[in-house]
Coordinates of C-alpha atoms in Angstrom, one line a residue:
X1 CA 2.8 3.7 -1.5
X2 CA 4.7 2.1 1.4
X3 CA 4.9 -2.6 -0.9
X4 CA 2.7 0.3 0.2
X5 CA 3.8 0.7 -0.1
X6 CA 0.5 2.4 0.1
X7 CA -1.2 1.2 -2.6
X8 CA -6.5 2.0 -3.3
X9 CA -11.2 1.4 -4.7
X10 CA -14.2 -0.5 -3.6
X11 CA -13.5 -2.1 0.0
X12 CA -12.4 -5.4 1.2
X13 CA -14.5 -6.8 4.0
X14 CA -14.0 -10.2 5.1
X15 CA -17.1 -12.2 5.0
X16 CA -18.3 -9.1 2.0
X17 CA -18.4 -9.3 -1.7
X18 CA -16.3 -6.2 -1.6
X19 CA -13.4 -5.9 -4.2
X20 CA -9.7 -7.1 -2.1
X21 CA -8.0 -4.6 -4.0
X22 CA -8.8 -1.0 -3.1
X23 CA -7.1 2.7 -3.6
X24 CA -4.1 1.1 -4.7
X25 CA -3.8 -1.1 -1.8
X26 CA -4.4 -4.9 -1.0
X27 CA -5.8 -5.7 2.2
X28 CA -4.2 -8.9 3.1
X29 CA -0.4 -10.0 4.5
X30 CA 1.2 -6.2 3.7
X31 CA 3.6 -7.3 1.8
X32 CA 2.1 -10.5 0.2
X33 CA 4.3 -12.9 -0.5
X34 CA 8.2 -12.6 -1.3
X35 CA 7.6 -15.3 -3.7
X36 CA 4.9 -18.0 -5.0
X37 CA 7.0 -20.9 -4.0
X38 CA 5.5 -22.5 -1.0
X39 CA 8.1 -21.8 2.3
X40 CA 7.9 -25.7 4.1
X41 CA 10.6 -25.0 6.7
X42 CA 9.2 -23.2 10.4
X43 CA 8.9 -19.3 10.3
X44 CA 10.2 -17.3 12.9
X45 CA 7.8 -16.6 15.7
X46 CA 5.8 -13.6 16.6
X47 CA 7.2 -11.6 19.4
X48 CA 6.2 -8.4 21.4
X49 CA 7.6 -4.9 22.4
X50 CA 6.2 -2.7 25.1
X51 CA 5.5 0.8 23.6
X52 CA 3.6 3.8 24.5
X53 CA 0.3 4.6 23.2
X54 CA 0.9 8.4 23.1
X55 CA 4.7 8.9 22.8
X56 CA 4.6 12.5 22.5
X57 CA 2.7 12.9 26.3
X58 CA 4.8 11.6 29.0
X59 CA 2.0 12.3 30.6
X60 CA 0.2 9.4 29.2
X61 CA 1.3 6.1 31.2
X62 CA -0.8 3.8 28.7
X63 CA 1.3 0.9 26.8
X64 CA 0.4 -1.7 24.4
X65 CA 2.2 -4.9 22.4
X66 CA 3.4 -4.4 19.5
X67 CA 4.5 -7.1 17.6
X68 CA 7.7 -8.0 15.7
X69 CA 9.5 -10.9 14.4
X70 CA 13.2 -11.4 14.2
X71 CA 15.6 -13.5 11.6
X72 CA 19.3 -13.8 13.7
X73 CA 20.0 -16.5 11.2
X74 CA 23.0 -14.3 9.3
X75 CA 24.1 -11.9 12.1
X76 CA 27.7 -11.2 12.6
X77 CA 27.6 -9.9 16.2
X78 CA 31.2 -8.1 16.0
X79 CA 30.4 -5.6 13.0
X80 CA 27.1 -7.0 11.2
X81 CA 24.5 -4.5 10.2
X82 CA 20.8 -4.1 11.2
X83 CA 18.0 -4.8 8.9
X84 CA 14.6 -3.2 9.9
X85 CA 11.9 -4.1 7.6
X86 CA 8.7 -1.4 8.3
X87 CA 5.3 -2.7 8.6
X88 CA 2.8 -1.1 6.9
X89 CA -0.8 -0.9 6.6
X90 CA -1.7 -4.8 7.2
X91 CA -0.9 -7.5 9.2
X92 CA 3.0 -8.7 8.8
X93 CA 4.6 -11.1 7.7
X94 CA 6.7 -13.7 8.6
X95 CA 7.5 -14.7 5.7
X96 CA 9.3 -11.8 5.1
X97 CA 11.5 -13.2 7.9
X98 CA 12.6 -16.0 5.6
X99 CA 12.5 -14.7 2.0
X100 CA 12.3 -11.6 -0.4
X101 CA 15.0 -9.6 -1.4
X102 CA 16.4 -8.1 1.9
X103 CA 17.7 -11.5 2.7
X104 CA 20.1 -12.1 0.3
X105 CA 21.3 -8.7 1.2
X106 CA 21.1 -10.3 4.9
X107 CA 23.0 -13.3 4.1
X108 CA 25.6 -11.5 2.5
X109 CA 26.5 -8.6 4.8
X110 CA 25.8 -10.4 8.1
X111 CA 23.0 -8.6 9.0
X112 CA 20.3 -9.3 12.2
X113 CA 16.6 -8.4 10.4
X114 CA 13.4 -7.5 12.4
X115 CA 10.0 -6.7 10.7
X116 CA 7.9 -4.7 12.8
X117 CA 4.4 -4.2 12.2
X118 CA 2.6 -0.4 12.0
X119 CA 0.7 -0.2 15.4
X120 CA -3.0 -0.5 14.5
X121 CA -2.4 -2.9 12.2
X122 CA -2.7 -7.0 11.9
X123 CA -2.2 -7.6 16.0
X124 CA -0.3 -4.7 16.8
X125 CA -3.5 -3.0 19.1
X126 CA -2.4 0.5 21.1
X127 CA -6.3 0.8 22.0
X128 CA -9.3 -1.4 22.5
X129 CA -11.2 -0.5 19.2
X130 CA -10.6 1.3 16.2
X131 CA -13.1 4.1 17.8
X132 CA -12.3 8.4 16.2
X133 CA -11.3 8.7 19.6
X134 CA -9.2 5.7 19.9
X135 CA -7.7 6.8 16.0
X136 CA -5.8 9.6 17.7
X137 CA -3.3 8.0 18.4
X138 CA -2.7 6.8 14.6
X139 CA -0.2 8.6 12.7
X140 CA 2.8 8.6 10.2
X141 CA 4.8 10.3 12.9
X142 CA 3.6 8.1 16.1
X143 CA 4.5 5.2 13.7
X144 CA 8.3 6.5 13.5
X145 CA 8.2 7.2 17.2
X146 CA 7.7 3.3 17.9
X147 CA 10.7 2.6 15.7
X148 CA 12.9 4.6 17.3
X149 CA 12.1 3.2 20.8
X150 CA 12.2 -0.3 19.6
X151 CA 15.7 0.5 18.2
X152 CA 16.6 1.7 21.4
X153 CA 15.8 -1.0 23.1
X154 CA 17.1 -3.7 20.6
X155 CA 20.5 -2.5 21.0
X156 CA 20.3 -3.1 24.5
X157 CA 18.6 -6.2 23.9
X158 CA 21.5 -7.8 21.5
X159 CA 24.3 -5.6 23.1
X160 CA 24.7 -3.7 20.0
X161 CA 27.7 -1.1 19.0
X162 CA 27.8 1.9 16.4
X163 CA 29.3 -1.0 14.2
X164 CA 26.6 -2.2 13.8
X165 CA 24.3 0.0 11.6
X166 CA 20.7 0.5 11.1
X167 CA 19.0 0.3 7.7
X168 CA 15.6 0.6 7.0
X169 CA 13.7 -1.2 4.5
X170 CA 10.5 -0.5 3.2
X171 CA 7.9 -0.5 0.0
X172 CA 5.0 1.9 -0.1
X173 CA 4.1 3.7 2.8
X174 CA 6.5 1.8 4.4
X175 CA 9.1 3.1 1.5
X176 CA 7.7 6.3 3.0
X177 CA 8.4 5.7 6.6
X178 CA 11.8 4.0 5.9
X179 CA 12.6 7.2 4.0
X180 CA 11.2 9.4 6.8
X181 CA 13.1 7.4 9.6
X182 CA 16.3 8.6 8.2
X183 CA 15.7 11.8 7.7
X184 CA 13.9 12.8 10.9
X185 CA 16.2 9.9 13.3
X186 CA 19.9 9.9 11.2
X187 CA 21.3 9.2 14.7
X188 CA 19.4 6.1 14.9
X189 CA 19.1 5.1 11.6
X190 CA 22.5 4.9 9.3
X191 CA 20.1 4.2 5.8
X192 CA 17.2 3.8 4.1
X193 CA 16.1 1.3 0.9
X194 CA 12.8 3.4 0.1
X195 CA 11.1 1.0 -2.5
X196 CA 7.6 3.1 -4.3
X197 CA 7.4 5.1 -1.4
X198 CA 5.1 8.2 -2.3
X199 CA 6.8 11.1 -0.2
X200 CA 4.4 13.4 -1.5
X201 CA 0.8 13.9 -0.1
X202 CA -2.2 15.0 -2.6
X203 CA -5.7 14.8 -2.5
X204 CA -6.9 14.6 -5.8
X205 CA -4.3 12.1 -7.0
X206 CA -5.4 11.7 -11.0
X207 CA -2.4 10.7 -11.9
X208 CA -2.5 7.2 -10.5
X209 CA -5.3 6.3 -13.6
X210 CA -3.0 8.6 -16.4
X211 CA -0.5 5.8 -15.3
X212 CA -2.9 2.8 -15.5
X213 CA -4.3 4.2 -18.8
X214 CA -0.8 4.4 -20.4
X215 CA 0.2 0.6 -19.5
X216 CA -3.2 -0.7 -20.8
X217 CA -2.4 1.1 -23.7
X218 CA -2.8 -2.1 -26.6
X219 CA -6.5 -2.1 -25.5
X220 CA -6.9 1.4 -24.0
X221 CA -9.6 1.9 -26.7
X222 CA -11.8 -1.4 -26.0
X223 CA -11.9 -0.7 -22.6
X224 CA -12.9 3.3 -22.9
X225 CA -15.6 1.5 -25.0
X226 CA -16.5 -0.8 -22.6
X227 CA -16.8 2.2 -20.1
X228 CA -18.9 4.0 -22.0
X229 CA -21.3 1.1 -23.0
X230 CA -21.9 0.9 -18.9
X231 CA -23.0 4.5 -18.8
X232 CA -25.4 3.4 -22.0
X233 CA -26.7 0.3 -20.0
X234 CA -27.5 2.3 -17.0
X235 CA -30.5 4.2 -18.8
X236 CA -32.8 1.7 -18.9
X237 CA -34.1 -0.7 -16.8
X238 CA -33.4 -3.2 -19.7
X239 CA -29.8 -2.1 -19.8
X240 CA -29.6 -2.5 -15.4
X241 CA -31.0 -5.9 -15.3
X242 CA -28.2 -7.1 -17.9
X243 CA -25.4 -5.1 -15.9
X244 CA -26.5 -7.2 -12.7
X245 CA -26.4 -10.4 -14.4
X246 CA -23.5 -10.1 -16.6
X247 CA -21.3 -8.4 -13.4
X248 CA -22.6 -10.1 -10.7
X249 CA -23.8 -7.8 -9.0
X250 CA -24.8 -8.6 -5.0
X251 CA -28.2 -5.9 -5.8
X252 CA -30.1 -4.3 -8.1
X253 CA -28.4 -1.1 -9.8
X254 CA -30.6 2.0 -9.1
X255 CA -29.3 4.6 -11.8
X256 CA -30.7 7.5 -9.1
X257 CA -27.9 6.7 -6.6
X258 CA -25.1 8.7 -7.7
X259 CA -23.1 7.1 -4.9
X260 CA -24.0 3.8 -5.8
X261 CA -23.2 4.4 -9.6
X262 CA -20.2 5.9 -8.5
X263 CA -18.6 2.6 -6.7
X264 CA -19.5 0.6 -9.2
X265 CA -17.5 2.2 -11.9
X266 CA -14.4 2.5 -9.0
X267 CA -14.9 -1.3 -9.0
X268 CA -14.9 -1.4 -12.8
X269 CA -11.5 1.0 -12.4
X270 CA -9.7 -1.4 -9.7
X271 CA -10.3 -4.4 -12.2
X272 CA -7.0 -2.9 -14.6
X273 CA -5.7 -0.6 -12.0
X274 CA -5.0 -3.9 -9.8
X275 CA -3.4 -5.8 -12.7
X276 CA -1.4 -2.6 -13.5
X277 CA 0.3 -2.1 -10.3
X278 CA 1.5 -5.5 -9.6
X279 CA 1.8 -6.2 -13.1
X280 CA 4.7 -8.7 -13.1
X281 CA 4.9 -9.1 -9.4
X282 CA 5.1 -12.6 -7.6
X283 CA 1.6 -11.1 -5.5
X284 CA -0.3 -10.5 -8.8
X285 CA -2.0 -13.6 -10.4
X286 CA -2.7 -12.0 -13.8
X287 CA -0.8 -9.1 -16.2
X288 CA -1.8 -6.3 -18.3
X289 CA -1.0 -8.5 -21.7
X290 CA -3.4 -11.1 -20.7
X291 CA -6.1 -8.4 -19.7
X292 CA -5.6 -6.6 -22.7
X293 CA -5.4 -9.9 -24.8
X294 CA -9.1 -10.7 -23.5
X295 CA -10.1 -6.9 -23.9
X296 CA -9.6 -7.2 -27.6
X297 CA -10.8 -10.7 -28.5
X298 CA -14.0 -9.8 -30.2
X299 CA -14.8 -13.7 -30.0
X300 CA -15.9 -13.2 -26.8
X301 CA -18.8 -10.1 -27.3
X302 CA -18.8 -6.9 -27.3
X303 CA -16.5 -4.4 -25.0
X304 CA -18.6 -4.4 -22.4
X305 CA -18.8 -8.5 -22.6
X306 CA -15.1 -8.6 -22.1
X307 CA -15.5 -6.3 -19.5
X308 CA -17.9 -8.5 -17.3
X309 CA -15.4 -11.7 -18.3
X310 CA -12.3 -9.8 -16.4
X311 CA -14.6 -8.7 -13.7
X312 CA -15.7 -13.1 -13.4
X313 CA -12.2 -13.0 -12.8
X314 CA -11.3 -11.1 -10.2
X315 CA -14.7 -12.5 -8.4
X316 CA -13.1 -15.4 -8.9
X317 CA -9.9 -14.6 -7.9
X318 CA -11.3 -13.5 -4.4
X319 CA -14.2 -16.1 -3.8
X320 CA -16.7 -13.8 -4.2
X321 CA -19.9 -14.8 -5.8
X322 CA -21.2 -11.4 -6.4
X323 CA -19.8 -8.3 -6.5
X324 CA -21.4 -5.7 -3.8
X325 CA -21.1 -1.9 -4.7
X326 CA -23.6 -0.3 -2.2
X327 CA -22.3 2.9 -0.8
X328 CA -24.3 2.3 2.3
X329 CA -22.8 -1.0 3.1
X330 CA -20.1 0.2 2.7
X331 CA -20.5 3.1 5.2
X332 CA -21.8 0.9 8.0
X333 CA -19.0 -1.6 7.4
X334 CA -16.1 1.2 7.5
X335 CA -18.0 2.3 10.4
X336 CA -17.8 -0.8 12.8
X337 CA -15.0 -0.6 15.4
X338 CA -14.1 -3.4 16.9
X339 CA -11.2 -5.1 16.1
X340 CA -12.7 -8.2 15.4
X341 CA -14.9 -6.5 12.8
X342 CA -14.1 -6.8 9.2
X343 CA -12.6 -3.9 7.8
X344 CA -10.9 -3.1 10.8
X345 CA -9.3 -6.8 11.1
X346 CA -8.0 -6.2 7.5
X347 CA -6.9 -2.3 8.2
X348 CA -9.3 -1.3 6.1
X349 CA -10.8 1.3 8.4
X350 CA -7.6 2.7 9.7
X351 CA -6.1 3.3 6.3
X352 CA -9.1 5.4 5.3
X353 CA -8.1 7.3 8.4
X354 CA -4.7 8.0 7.4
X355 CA -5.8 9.0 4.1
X356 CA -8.7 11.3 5.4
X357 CA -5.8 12.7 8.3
X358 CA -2.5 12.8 6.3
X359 CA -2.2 11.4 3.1
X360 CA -5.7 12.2 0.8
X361 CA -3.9 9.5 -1.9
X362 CA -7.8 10.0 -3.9
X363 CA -7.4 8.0 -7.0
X364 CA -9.8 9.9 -9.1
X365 CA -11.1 9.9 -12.8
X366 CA -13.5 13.3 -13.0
X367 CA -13.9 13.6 -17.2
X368 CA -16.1 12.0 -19.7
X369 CA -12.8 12.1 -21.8
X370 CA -11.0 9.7 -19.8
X371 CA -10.8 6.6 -20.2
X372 CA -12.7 5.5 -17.2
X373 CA -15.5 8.2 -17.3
X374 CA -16.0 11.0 -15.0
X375 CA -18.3 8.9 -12.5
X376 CA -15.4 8.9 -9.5
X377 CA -14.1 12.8 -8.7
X378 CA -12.7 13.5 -5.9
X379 CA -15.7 14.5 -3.5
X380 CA -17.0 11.3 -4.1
X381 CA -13.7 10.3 -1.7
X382 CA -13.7 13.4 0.5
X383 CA -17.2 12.5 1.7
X384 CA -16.5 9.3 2.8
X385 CA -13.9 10.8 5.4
X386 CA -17.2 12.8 7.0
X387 CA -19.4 9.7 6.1
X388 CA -17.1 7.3 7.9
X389 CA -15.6 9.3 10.8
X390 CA -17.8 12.2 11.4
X391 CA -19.0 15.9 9.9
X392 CA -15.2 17.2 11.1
X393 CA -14.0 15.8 8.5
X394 CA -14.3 18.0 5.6
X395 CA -12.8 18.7 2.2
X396 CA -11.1 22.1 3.7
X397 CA -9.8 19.5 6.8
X398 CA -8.5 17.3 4.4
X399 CA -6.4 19.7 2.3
X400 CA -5.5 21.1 5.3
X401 CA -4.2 17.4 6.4
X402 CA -2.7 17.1 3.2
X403 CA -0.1 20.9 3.2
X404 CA 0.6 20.2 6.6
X405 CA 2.0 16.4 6.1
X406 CA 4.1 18.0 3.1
X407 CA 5.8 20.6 5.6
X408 CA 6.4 18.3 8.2
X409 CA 8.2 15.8 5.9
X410 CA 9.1 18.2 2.9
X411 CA 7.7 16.0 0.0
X412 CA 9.8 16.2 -2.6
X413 CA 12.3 18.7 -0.9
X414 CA 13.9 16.1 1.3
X415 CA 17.0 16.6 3.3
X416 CA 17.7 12.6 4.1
X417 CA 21.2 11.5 3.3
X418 CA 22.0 8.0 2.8
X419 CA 18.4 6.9 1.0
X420 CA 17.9 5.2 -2.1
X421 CA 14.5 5.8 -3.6
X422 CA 13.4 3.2 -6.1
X423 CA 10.4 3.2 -8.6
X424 CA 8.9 1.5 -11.7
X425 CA 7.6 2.8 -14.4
X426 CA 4.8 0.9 -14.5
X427 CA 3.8 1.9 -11.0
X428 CA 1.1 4.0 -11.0
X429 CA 2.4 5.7 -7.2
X430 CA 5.8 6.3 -9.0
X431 CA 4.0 10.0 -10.1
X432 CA 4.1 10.6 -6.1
X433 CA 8.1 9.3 -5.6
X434 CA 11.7 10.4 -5.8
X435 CA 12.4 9.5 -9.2
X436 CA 15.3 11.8 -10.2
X437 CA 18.0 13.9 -8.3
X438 CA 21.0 16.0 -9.6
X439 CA 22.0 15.7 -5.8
X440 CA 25.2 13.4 -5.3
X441 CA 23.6 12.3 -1.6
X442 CA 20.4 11.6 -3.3
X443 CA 20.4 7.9 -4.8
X444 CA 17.5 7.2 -7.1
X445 CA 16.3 3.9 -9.6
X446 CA 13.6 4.9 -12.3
X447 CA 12.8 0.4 -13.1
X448 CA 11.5 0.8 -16.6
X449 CA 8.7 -1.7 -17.0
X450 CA 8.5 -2.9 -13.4
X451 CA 5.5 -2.3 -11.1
X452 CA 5.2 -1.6 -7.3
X453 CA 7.7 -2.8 -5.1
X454 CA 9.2 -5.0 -7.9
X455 CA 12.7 -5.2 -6.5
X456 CA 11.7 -6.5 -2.9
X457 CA 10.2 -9.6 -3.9
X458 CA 12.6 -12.9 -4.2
X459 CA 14.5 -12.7 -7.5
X460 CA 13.9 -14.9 -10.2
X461 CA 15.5 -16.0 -13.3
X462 CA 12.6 -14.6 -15.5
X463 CA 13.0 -11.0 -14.0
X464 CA 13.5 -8.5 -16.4
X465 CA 17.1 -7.5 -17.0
X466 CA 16.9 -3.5 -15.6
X467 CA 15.0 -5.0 -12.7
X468 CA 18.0 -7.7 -12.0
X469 CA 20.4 -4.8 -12.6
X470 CA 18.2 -2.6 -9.9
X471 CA 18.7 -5.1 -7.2
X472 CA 22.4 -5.4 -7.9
X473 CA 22.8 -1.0 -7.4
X474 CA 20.6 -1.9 -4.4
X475 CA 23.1 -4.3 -2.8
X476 CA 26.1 -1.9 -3.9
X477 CA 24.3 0.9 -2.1
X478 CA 24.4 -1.1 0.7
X479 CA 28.1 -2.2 0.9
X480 CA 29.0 1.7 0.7
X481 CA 26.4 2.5 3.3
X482 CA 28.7 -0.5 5.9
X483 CA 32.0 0.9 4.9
X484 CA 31.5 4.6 5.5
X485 CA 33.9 5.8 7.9
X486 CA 32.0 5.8 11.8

């Protein structure tokens, strides 16, 4: 999800006490880093392509920048390959350029790499705000369009041959659009590494927190304790004056506002669903044994006083001194437009768009039964398409949205050839991937253990041995891909 990625709760805003980590998506670098080594030698530098802001109306003369970066360090002009690493719904990158698993593959196979980032995203600006009317323009499909013209013109650019083949790269969404580029441009595109790309589009996705409930397993019960001591806390003013002290909370709790209420137990949500998803991963600073470890250490209080300690971390963690959960802040922040505003710098804004236009992707949690409560359904998502963007967006638009992005790209039912779909376990979007296939042409890895977009990140000796043996199926995909017959 696509590592996207994509990916999503409460919303980063720079400058805001918002949580970093929302709807299964972090708003920072896409990617994050290949690996938590620092890089000390120069990056390559940013560069820009010409595209057209509505590629489906020649009509439409309007062009933009989009920008790109390019790694020529291992290129074998004569029969070397073509790496194309897909931006997704953040800034790219550079690092990218230099490290993470791709290169080796790179290094080994000759290959010229370009990372190109999602137009509407980081610096890559078709229009000059992030206005509903400028948003038009912002799609899964225009996104492949500008691929295939910057392929176009990089073969002309680098004099390149049908010997030298096109694979696409990508985690998350961008695992989705690397998956998509092959199947709707094969004679562009030779291949496809789809790493935790969800190719299937749902709006109430409740499966994301079945997943997160079954890794925190070893402290599952503490924290459905925890949950449900909230909900006890919130009847009283008593019980809301302790909540804001012992969670840091940016205002006072009023139990009244349902919306309110309802983002702060998302926030609650995103604490394990964070840890869970990049459990593992060079990108994540903490794991689900150390979460669960403090869950169940009755030294340090009750449930819902472990609770508030993990939540001090991830406050922490993101240099926030108090944790802000109003729904109205929210609204007006999402709301802002310009691209030097704060949710829209971080592609915040946008990727609410694409959710409320394509994708839905509503982590949701609608029981009492469940482990996080039933204080997060899915119209408590739906509304903020209408809230944010206007009353056309509906729930019967959104579905709507949702079918039609399933027929365009087939969801499951895909016809791609050359793609290798790769998931872990532990990945909470895995429930939306390719993770099995009695089809000879269709190439799937099921990572047991491993979280999102584990295999693209910069190997290391400590990685776990099905996740060292995924990267080496990877590579051998690869080298049958460059000796098929032209």
């Amino acid at each position: 999800r696509i590592c996207v990625l994509l990916v999503l709760l409460v919303v980063l805003g720079v400058g805001t006490a918002r949580r970093s980590f929302w709807r299964g998506k972090s708003f920072h670098e896409f990617y994050g880093d290949p690996t938590n080594r620092p890089w000390v030698k120069p990056l390559p530098v940013e560069e820009w392509f010409e595209q057209q802001v509505d590629p489906f109306d020649p009509t439409n003369n309007a062009t933009w920048k989009q920008r790109y970066f390019t790694n020529a360090d291992y290129f074998r002009p004569k029969d070397g390959p073509v790496f194309l690493m897909i931006g997704g719904e953040g800034p790219a990158s550079p690092k990218w350029m230099v490290e993470g698993a791709w290169m080796k593959y790179a290094k080994e196979f000759g290959a010229l790499c370009f990372q190109v980032e999602h137009r509407y995203y980081g610096k890559s600006h078709p229009t000059p705000s992030a206005t509903v009317d400028d948003l038009i323009y912002l799609s899964s499909e225009t996104a492949l369009a500008d691929l295939t013209f910057f392929i176009v013109e990089m073969r002309r650019k680098y004099h390149l041959t049908p010997a030298n083949r096109w694979i696409a790269f990508g985690g998350s969404y961008p695992g989705s659009l690397a998956a998509w580029l092959r199947e709707k441009y094969p004679h562009l595109v030779h291949g496809a590494v789809s790493s935790s790309g969800p190719l299937v589009a749902k709006v109430d996705f409740s499966e994301y927190y079945e997943v997160v409930t079954e890794a925190i397993t070893d402290c599952k019960a503490t924290v459905s304790d925890s949950i449900r001591q909230v909900e006890l806390q919130l009847r009283t003013d008593l019980g809301r004056n302790a909540l804001r002290e012992r969670f840091h909370l940016c205002d006072p709790l009023d139990y009244t506002n349902d919306l309110d209420v309802s983002n702060f137990f998302e926030n609650l949500a995103s604490i394990f669903a964070g840890v869970v998803q990049y459990n593992g991963t060079p990108r994540s600073k903490h794991n689900v044994d150390e979460f669960c470890k403090i869950m169940n250490d009755q030294t340090q209080g009750t449930p819902l006083d472990r609770l508030a300690v993990l939540n001090k971390i991830i406050l922490d963690d993101e240099g926030s001194p108090c944790l802000d959960f109003k729904y109205d802040k929210m609204i007006n922040d999402l709301r802002e437009t310009s691209w030097n505003a704060g949710e829209v710098r971080n592609g915040t804004r946008q990727w609410i768009y694409q959710t409320c236009m394509e994708f839905g992707f509503y982590q949701t949690s609608n029981s009492p039964s469940l482990v996080f409560g039933d204080r997060f359904p899915v119209e408590f998502f739906t509304r903020q398409c209408s809230d944010i963007f206007g009353d056309r967006h509906t729930s019967a638009s959104i579905d709507r949205s949702v079918y039609n992005i399933n027929i365009v790209y087939g969801a499951l039912d895909t016809k791609a050839t050359n793609v290798i779909y790769i998931h872990g376990t532990v990945d909470p979007w895995h429930r939306l991937g390719l993770t099995e296939s009695n089809d000879v042409n269709v190439r799937t890895i099921l990572i047991q253990g491993t979280a999102h977009c584990a295999n693209m990140y910069e190997p290391r000796d400590e990685d776990l041995p099905q996740l060292k043996e995924a990267r080496i199926k990877i590579r051998n995909f690869i080298a049958e891909l460059l000796q098929d017959t032209l």
